mmCIF file of C-alpha atoms and ligand atoms in Angstrom:
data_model
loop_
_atom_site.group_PDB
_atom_site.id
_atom_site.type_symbol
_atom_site.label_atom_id
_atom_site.label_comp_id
_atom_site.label_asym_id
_atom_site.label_seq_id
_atom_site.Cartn_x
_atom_site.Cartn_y
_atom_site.Cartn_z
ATOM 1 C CA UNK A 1 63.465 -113.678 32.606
ATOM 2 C CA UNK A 2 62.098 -116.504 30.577
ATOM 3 C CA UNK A 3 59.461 -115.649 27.769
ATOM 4 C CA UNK A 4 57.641 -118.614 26.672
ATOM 5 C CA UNK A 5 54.215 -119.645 25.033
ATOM 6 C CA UNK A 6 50.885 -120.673 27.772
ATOM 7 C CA UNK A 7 50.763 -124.413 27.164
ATOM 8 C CA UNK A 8 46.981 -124.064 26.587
ATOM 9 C CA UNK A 9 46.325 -127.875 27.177
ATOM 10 C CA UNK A 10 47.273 -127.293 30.630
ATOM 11 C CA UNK A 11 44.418 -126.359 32.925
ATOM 12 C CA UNK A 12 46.667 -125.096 36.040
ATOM 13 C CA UNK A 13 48.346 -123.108 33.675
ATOM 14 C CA UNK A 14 45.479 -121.294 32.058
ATOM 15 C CA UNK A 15 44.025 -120.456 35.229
ATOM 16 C CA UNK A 16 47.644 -118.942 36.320
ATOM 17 C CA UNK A 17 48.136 -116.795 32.969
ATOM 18 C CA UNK A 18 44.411 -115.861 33.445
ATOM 19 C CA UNK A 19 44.935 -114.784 37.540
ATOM 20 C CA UNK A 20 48.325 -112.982 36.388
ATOM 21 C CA UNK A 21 46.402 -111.176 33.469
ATOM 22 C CA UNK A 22 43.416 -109.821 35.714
ATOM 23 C CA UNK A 23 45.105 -109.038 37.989
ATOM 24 C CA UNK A 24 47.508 -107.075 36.096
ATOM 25 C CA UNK A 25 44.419 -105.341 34.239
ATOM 26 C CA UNK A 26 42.034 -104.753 37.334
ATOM 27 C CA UNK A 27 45.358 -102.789 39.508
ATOM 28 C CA UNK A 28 45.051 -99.113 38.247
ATOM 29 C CA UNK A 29 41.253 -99.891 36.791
ATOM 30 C CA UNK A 30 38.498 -100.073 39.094
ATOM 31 C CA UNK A 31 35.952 -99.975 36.128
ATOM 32 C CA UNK A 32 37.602 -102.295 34.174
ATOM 33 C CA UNK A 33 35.621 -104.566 32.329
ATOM 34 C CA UNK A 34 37.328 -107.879 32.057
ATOM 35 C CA UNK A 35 36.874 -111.159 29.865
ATOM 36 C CA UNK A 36 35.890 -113.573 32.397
ATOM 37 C CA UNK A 37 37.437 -117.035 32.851
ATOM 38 C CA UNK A 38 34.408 -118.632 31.158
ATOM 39 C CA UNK A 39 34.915 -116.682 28.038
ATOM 40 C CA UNK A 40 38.628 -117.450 28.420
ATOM 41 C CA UNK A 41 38.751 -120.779 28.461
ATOM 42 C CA UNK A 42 36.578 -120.832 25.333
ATOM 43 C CA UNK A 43 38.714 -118.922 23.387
ATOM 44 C CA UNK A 44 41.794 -120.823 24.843
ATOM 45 C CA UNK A 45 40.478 -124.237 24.515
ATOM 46 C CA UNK A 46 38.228 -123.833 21.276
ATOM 47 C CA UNK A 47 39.663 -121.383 18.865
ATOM 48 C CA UNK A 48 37.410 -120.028 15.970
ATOM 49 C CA UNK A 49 37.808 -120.103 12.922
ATOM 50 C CA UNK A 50 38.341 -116.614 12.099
ATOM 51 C CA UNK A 51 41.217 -115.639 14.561
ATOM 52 C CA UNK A 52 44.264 -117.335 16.027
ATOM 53 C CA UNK A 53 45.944 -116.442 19.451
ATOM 54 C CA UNK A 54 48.926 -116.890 20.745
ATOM 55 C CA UNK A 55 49.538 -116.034 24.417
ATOM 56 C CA UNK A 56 53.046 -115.856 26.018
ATOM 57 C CA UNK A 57 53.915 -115.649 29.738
ATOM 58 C CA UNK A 58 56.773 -113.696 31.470
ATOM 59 C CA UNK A 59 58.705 -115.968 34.256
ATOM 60 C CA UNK A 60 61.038 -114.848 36.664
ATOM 61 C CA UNK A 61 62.670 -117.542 38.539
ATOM 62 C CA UNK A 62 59.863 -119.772 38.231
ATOM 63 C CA UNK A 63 57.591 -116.997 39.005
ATOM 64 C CA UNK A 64 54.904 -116.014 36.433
ATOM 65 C CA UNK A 65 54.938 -111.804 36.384
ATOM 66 C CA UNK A 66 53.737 -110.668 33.369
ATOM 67 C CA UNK A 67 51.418 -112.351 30.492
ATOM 68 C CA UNK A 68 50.492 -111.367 26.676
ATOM 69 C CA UNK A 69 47.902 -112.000 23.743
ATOM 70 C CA UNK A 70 48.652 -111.869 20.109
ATOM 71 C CA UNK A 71 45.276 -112.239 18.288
ATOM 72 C CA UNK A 72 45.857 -112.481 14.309
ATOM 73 C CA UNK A 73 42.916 -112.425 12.394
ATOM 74 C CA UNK A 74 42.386 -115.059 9.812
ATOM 75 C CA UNK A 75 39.123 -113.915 7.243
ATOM 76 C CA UNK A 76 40.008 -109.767 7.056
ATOM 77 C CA UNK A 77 42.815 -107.629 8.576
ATOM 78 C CA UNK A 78 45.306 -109.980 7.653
ATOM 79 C CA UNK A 79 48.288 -107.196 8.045
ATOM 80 C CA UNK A 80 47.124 -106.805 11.454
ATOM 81 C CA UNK A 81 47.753 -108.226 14.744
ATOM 82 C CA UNK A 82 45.837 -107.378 18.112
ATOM 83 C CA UNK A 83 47.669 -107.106 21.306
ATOM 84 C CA UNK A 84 47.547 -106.818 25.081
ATOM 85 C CA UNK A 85 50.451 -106.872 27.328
ATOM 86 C CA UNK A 86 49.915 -107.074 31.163
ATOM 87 C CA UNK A 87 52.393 -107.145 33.692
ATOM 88 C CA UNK A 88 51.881 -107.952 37.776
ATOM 89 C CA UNK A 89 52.031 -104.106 40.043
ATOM 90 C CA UNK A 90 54.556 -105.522 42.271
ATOM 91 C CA UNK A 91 57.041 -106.241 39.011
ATOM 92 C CA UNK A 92 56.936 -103.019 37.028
ATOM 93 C CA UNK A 93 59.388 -101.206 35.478
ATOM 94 C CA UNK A 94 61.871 -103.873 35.341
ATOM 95 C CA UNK A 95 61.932 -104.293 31.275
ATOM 96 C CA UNK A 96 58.784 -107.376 31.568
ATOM 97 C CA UNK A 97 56.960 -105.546 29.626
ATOM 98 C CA UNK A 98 59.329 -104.473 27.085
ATOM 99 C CA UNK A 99 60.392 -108.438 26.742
ATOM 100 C CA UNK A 100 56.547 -109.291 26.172
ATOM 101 C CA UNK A 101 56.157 -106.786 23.257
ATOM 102 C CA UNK A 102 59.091 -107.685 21.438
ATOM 103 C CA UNK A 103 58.320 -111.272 21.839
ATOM 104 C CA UNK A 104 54.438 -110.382 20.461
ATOM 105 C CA UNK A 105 56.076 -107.935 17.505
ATOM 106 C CA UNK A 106 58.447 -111.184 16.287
ATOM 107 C CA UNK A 107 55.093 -113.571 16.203
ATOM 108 C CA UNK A 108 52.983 -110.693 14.702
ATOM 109 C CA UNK A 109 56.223 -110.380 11.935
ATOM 110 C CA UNK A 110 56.368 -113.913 11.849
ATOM 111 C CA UNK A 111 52.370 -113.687 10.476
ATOM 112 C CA UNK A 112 53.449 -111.883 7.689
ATOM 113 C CA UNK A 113 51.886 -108.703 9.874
ATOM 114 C CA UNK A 114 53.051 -105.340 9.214
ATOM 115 C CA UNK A 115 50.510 -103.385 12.026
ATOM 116 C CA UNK A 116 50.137 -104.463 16.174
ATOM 117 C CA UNK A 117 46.894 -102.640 17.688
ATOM 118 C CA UNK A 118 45.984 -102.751 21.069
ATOM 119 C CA UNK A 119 43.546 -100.739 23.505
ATOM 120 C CA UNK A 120 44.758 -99.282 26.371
ATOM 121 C CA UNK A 121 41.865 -98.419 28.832
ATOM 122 C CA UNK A 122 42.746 -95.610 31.956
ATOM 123 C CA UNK A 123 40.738 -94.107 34.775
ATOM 124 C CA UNK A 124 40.100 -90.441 34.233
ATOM 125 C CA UNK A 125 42.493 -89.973 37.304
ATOM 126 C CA UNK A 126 45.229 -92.265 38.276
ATOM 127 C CA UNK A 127 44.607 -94.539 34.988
ATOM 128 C CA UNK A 128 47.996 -96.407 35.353
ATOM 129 C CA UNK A 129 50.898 -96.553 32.737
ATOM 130 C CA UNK A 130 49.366 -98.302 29.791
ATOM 131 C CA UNK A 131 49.709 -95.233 27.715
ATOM 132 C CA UNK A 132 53.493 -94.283 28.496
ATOM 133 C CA UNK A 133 54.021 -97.962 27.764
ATOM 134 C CA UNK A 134 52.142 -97.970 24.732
ATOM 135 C CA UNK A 135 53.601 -94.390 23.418
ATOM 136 C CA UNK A 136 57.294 -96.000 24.530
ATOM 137 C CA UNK A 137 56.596 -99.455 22.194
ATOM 138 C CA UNK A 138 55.846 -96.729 19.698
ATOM 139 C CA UNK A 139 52.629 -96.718 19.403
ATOM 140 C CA UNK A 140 50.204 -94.161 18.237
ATOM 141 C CA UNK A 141 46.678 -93.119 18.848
ATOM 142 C CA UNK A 142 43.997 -93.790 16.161
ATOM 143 C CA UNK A 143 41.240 -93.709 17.869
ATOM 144 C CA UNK A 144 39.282 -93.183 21.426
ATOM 145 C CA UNK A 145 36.063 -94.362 22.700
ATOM 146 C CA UNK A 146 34.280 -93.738 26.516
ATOM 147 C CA UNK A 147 33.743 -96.189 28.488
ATOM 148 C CA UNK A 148 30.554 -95.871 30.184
ATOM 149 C CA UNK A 149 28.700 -97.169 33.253
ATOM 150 C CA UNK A 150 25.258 -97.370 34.219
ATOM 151 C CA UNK A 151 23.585 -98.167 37.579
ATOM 152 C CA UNK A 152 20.423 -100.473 37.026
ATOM 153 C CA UNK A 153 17.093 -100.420 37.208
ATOM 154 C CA UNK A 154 16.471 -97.242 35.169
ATOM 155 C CA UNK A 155 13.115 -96.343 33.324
ATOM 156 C CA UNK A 156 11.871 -97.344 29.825
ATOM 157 C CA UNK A 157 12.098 -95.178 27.072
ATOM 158 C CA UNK A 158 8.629 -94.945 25.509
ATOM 159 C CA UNK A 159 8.707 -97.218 22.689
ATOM 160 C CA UNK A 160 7.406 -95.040 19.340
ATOM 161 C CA UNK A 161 3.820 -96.094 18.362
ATOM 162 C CA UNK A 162 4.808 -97.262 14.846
ATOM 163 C CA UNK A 163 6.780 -100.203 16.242
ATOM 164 C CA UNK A 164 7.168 -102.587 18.367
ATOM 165 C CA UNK A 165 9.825 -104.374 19.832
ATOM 166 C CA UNK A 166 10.662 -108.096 19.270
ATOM 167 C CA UNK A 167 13.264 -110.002 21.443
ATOM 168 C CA UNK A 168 15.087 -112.838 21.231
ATOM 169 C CA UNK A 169 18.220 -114.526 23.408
ATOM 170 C CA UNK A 170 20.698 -116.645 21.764
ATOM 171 C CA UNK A 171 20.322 -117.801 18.086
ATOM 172 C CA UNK A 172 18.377 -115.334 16.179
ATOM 173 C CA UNK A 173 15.141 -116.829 15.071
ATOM 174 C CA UNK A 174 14.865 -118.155 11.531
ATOM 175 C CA UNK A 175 12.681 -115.640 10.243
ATOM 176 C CA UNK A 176 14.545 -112.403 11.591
ATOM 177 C CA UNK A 177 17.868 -113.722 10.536
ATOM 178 C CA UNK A 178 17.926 -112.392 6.857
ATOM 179 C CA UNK A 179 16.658 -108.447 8.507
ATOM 180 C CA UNK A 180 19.452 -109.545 11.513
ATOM 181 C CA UNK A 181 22.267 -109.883 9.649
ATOM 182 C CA UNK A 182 21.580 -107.080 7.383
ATOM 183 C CA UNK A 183 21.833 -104.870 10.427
ATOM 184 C CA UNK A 184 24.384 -106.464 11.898
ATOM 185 C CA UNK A 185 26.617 -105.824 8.113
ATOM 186 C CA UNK A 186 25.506 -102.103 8.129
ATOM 187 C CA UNK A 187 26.691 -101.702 11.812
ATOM 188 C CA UNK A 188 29.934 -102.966 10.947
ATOM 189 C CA UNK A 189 29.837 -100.660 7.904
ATOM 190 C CA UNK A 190 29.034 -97.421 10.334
ATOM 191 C CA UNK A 191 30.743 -97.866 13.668
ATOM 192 C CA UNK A 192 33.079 -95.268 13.859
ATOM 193 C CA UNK A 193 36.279 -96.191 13.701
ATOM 194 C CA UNK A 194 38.589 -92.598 13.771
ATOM 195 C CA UNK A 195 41.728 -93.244 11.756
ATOM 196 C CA UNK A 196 41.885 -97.082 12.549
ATOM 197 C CA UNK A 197 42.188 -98.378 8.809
ATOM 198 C CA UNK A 198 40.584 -101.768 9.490
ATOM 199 C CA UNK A 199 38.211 -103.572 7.042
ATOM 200 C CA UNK A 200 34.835 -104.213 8.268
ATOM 201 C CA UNK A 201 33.918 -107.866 9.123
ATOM 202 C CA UNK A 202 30.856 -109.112 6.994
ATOM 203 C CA UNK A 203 28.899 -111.648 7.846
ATOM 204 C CA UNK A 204 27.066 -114.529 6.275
ATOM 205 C CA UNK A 205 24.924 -117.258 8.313
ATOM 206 C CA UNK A 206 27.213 -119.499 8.432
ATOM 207 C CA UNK A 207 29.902 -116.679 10.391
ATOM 208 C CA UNK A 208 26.514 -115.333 12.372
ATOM 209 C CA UNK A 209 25.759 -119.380 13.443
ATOM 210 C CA UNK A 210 29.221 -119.708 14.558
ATOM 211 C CA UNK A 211 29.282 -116.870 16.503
ATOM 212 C CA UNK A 212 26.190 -117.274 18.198
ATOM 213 C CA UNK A 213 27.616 -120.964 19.328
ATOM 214 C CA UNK A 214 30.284 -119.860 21.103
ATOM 215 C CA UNK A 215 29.362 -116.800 22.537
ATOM 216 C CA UNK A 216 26.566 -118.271 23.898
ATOM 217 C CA UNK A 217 28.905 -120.863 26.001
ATOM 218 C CA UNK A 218 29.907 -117.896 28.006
ATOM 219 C CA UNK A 219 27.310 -115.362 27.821
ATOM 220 C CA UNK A 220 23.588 -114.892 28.147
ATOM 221 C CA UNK A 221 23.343 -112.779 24.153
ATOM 222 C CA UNK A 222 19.807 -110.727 24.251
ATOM 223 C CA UNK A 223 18.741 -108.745 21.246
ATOM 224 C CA UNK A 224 15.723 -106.567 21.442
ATOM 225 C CA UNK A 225 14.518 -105.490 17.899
ATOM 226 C CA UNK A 226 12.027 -102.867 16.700
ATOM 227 C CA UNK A 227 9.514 -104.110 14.131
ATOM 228 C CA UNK A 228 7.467 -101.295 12.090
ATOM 229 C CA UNK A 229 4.171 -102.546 12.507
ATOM 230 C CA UNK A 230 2.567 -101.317 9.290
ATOM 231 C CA UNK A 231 5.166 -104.036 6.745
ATOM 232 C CA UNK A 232 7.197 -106.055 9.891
ATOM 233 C CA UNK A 233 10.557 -104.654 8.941
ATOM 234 C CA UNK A 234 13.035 -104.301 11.425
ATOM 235 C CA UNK A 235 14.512 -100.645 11.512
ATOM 236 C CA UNK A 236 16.936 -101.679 14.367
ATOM 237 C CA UNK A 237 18.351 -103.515 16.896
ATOM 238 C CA UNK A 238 20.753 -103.502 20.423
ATOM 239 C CA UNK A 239 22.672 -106.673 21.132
ATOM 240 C CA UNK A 240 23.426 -107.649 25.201
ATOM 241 C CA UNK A 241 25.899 -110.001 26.839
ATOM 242 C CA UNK A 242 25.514 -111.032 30.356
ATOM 243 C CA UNK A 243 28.667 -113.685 31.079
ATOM 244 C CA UNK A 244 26.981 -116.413 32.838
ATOM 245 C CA UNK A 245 26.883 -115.927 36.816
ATOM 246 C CA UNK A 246 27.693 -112.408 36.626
ATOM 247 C CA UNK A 247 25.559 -108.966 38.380
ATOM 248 C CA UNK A 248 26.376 -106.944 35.101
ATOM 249 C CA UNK A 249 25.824 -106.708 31.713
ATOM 250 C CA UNK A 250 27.782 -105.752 28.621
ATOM 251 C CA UNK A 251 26.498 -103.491 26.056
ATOM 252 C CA UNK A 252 27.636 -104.424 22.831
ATOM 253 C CA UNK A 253 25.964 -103.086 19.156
ATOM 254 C CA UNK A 254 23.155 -100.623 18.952
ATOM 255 C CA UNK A 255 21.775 -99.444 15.314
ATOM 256 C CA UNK A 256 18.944 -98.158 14.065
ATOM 257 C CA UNK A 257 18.755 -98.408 10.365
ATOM 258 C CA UNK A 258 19.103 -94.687 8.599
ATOM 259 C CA UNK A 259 15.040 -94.585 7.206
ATOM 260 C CA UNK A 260 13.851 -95.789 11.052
ATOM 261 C CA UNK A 261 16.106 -92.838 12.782
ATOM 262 C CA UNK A 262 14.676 -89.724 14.763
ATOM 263 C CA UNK A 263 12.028 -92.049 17.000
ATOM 264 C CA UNK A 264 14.698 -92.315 19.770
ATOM 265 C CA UNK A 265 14.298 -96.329 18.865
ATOM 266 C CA UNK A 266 17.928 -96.669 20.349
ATOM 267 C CA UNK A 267 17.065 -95.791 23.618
ATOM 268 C CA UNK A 268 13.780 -97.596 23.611
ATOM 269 C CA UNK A 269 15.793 -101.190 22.426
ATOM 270 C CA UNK A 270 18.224 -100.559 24.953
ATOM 271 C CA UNK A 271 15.808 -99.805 27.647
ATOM 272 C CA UNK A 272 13.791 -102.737 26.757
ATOM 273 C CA UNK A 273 16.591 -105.156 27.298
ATOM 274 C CA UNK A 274 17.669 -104.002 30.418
ATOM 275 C CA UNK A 275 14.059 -104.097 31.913
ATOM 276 C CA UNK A 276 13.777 -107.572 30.983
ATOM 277 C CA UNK A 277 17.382 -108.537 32.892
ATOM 278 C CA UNK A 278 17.076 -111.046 36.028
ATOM 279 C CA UNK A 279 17.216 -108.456 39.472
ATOM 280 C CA UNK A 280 20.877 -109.497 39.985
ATOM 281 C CA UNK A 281 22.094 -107.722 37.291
ATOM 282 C CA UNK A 282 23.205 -104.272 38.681
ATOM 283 C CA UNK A 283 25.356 -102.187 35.769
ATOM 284 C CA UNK A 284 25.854 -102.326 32.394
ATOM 285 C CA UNK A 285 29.141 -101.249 30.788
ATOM 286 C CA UNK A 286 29.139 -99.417 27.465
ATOM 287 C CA UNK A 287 31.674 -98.404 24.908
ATOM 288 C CA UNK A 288 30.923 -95.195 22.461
ATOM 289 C CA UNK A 289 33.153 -92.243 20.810
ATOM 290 C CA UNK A 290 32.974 -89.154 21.868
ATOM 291 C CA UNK A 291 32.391 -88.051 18.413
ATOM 292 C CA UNK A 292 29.083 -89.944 17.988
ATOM 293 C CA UNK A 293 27.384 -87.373 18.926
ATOM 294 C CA UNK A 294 23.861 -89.009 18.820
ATOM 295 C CA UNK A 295 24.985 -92.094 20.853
ATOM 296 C CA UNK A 296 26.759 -90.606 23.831
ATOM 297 C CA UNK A 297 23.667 -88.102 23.999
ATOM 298 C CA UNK A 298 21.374 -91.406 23.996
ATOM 299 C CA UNK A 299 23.593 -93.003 26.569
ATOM 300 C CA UNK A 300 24.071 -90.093 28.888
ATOM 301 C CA UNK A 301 19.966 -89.095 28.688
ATOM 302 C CA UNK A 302 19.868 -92.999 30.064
ATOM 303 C CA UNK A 303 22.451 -92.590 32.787
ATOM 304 C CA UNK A 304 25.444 -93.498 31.735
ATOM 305 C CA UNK A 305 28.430 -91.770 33.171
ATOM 306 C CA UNK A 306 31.921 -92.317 31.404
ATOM 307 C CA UNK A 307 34.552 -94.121 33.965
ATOM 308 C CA UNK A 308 37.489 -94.447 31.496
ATOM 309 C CA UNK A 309 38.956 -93.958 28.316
ATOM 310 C CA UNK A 310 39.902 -96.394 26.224
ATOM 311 C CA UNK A 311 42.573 -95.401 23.461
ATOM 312 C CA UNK A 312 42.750 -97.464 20.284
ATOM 313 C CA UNK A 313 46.829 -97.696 19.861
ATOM 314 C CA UNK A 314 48.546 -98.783 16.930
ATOM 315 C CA UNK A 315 52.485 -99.544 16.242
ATOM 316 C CA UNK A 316 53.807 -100.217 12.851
ATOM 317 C CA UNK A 317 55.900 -103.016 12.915
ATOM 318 C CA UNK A 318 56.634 -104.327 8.681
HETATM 319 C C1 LIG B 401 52.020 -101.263 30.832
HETATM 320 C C2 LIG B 401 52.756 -102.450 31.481
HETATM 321 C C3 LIG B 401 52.531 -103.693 30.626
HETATM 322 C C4 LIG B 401 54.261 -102.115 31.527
HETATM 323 O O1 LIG B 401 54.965 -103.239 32.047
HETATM 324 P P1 LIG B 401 56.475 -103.076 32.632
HETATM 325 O O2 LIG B 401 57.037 -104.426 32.800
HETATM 326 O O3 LIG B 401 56.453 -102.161 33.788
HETATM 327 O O4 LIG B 401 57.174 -102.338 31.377
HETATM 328 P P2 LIG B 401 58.726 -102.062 31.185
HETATM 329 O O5 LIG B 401 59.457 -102.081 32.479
HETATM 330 O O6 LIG B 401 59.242 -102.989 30.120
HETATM 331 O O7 LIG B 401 58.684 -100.561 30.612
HETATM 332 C C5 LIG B 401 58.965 -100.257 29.259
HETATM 333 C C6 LIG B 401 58.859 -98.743 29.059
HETATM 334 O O8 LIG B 401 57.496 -98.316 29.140
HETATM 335 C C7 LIG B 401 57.433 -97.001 29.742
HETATM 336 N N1 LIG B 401 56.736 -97.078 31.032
HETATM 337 C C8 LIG B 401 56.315 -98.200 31.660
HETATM 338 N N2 LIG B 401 55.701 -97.864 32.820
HETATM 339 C C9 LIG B 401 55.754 -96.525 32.922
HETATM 340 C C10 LIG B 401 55.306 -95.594 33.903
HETATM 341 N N3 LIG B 401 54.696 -96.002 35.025
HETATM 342 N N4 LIG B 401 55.510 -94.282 33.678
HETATM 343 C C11 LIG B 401 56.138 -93.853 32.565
HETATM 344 N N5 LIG B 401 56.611 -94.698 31.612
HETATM 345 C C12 LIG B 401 56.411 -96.014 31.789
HETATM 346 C C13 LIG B 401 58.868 -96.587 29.970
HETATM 347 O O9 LIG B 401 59.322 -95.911 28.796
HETATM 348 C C14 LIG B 401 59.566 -97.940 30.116
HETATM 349 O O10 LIG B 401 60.918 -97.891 29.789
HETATM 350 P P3 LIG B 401 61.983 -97.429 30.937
HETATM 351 O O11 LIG B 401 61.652 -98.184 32.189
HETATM 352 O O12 LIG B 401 63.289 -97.811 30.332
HETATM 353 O O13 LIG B 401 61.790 -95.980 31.119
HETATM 354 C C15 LIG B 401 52.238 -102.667 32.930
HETATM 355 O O14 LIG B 401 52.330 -101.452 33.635
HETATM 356 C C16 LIG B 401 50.808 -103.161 32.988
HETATM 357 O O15 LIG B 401 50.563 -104.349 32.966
HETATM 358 N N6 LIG B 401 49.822 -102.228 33.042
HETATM 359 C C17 LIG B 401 48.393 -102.639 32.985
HETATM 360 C C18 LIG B 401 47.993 -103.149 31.603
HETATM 361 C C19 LIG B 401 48.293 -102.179 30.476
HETATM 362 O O16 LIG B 401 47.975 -101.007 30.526
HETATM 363 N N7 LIG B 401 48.916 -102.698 29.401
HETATM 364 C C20 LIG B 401 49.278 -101.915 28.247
HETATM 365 C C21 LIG B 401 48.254 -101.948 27.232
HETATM 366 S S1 LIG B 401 48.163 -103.432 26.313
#
């Protein structure tokens, strides 16, 4: 077995490390919500500024089996490393994946990282063997999230009388970008996180600018906001990805701001993004804790049913 680095200036091998990892993701996962190949090759072929990746690839006999991502954040976190390990159904339990973490652990030590977190998703039944794998790299759980599924079109919520509801896609618009990133600081501040000690990314325009960029190669990025009408200020917001050419949507921040809660505003920003979605946009995959109590009561009231759960793993590794 050879363990080597993806030679990311080569397009046919990209698109094999990306075929191997999806496939290796999708087997035991039905529900499994994927970064496409779009989004890929940005992040392959453009790297940001605030995170580095390394990717290695598993080869048996000139055969690729198993691939893996090392993501080492460069601005916060900087004891941590993020990983993923996949290897192909038909070449399990042969040691591949045991080869792929150690190779990840010695670039995440070579970092100067003393922490390797990763996020293994299962079905409720069935859910595959990322967690035995995980437990047996020594791993341990810090925290759990839901991952939820909705069937579009659904209703609008009723939007509360005091507001209304301003959208945008893409780059925030000059004048709601001071109010934007305000919210989008305290929702970093307030996600729960369980025992994951992590520091909270902040951002500043500049960071906000360069995120919009690049996401916006990959995704359609919708933001409905809700505007008191009696002084304009924005008590909250619910941020959207749809990758580009795809029938479903990704749910990514909702938070109203702790003076605008108790009008059910989260619901009503959610709602009035998906109502504005072209037809061919079918589900929308969410991610919430089961001990945010207010969201998974928002999200369920909507529709959402939970399809897997996704456990936040960490292994020490200084
Ligand atoms: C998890 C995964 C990477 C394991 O790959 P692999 O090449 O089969 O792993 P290995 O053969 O090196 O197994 C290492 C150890 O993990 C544990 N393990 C792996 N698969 C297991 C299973 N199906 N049941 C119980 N334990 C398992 C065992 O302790 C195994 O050691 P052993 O074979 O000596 O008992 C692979 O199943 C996969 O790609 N799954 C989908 C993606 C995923 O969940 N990745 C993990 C999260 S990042």
């Amino acid at each position: 077995m050879d363990i080597r680095e993806l030679d990311v200036s080569d397009p046919a091998a990209r698109r094999a490390w990306f075929e191997v990892m999806d496939a290796s993701a999708r087997a035991d996962r039905p529900h499994a919500l994927l970064e496409g190949f779009a989004a890929f090759e940005v992040s392959a072929t453009e790297p940001g500024e605030h995170a580095r990746r390394l990717r290695l690839e598993a080869c048996d006999g000139g055969v690729l089996v198993g691939v893996a991502e090392l993501e080492l954040p460069l601005t916060e976190n900087l004891d941590v490393g993020w990983a993923e390990v996949n290897v192909l159904p038909g070449h399990r339990r042969r040691g591949t994946g045991r080869l792929l973490w150690a190779a990840v652990v010695d670039a995440a030590r070579a970092a100067g990282r003393t922490r390797v977190g990763g996020e293994v998703s299962v079905a409720p039944v069935d859910g595959g063997p990322g967690l035995a794998f995980a437990a047996a790299m020594g791993a341990a759980e810090k925290h759990r999230e839901d991952h939820l599924l909705l069937d579009l079109p659904v209703p609008a919520a009723l939007v509360d009388p005091a507001y209304d509801v301003v959208t945008w896609r893409g780059r925030c618009p000059d004048e709601h970008r001071t109010a934007y990133l305000a919210m989008r600081n305290q929702m970093n501040a307030d996600v729960p996180i369980g025992e994951l000690d992590l520091e909270a990314a902040v951002l500043d325009d500049a960071r906000l600018a360069s995120s919009e960029e690049r996401l916006m190669k990959a995704y359609d990025v919708r933001v409905a906001a809700a505007r008191r009408r009696s002084d304009g200020v924005l008590g909250g917001y619910s941020l959207l990805f749809v990758p580009h050419g795809e029938t479903y949507a990704w749910q990514d921040d909702t938070l109203v701001m702790p003076e605008h809660r108790g009008r059910r505003l989260g619901a009503a920003l959610k709602t009035a993004n998906y109502g504005a979605l072209p037809g061919a946009v079918e589900v929308v995959h969410t991610w919430t804790a089961p001990s945010n109590g207010a969201m998974h009561r928002t999200n369920t009231a909507l529709g959402f049913r939970v399809v897997e759960r996704m456990h936040e793993m960490e292994a020490t590794v200084g």
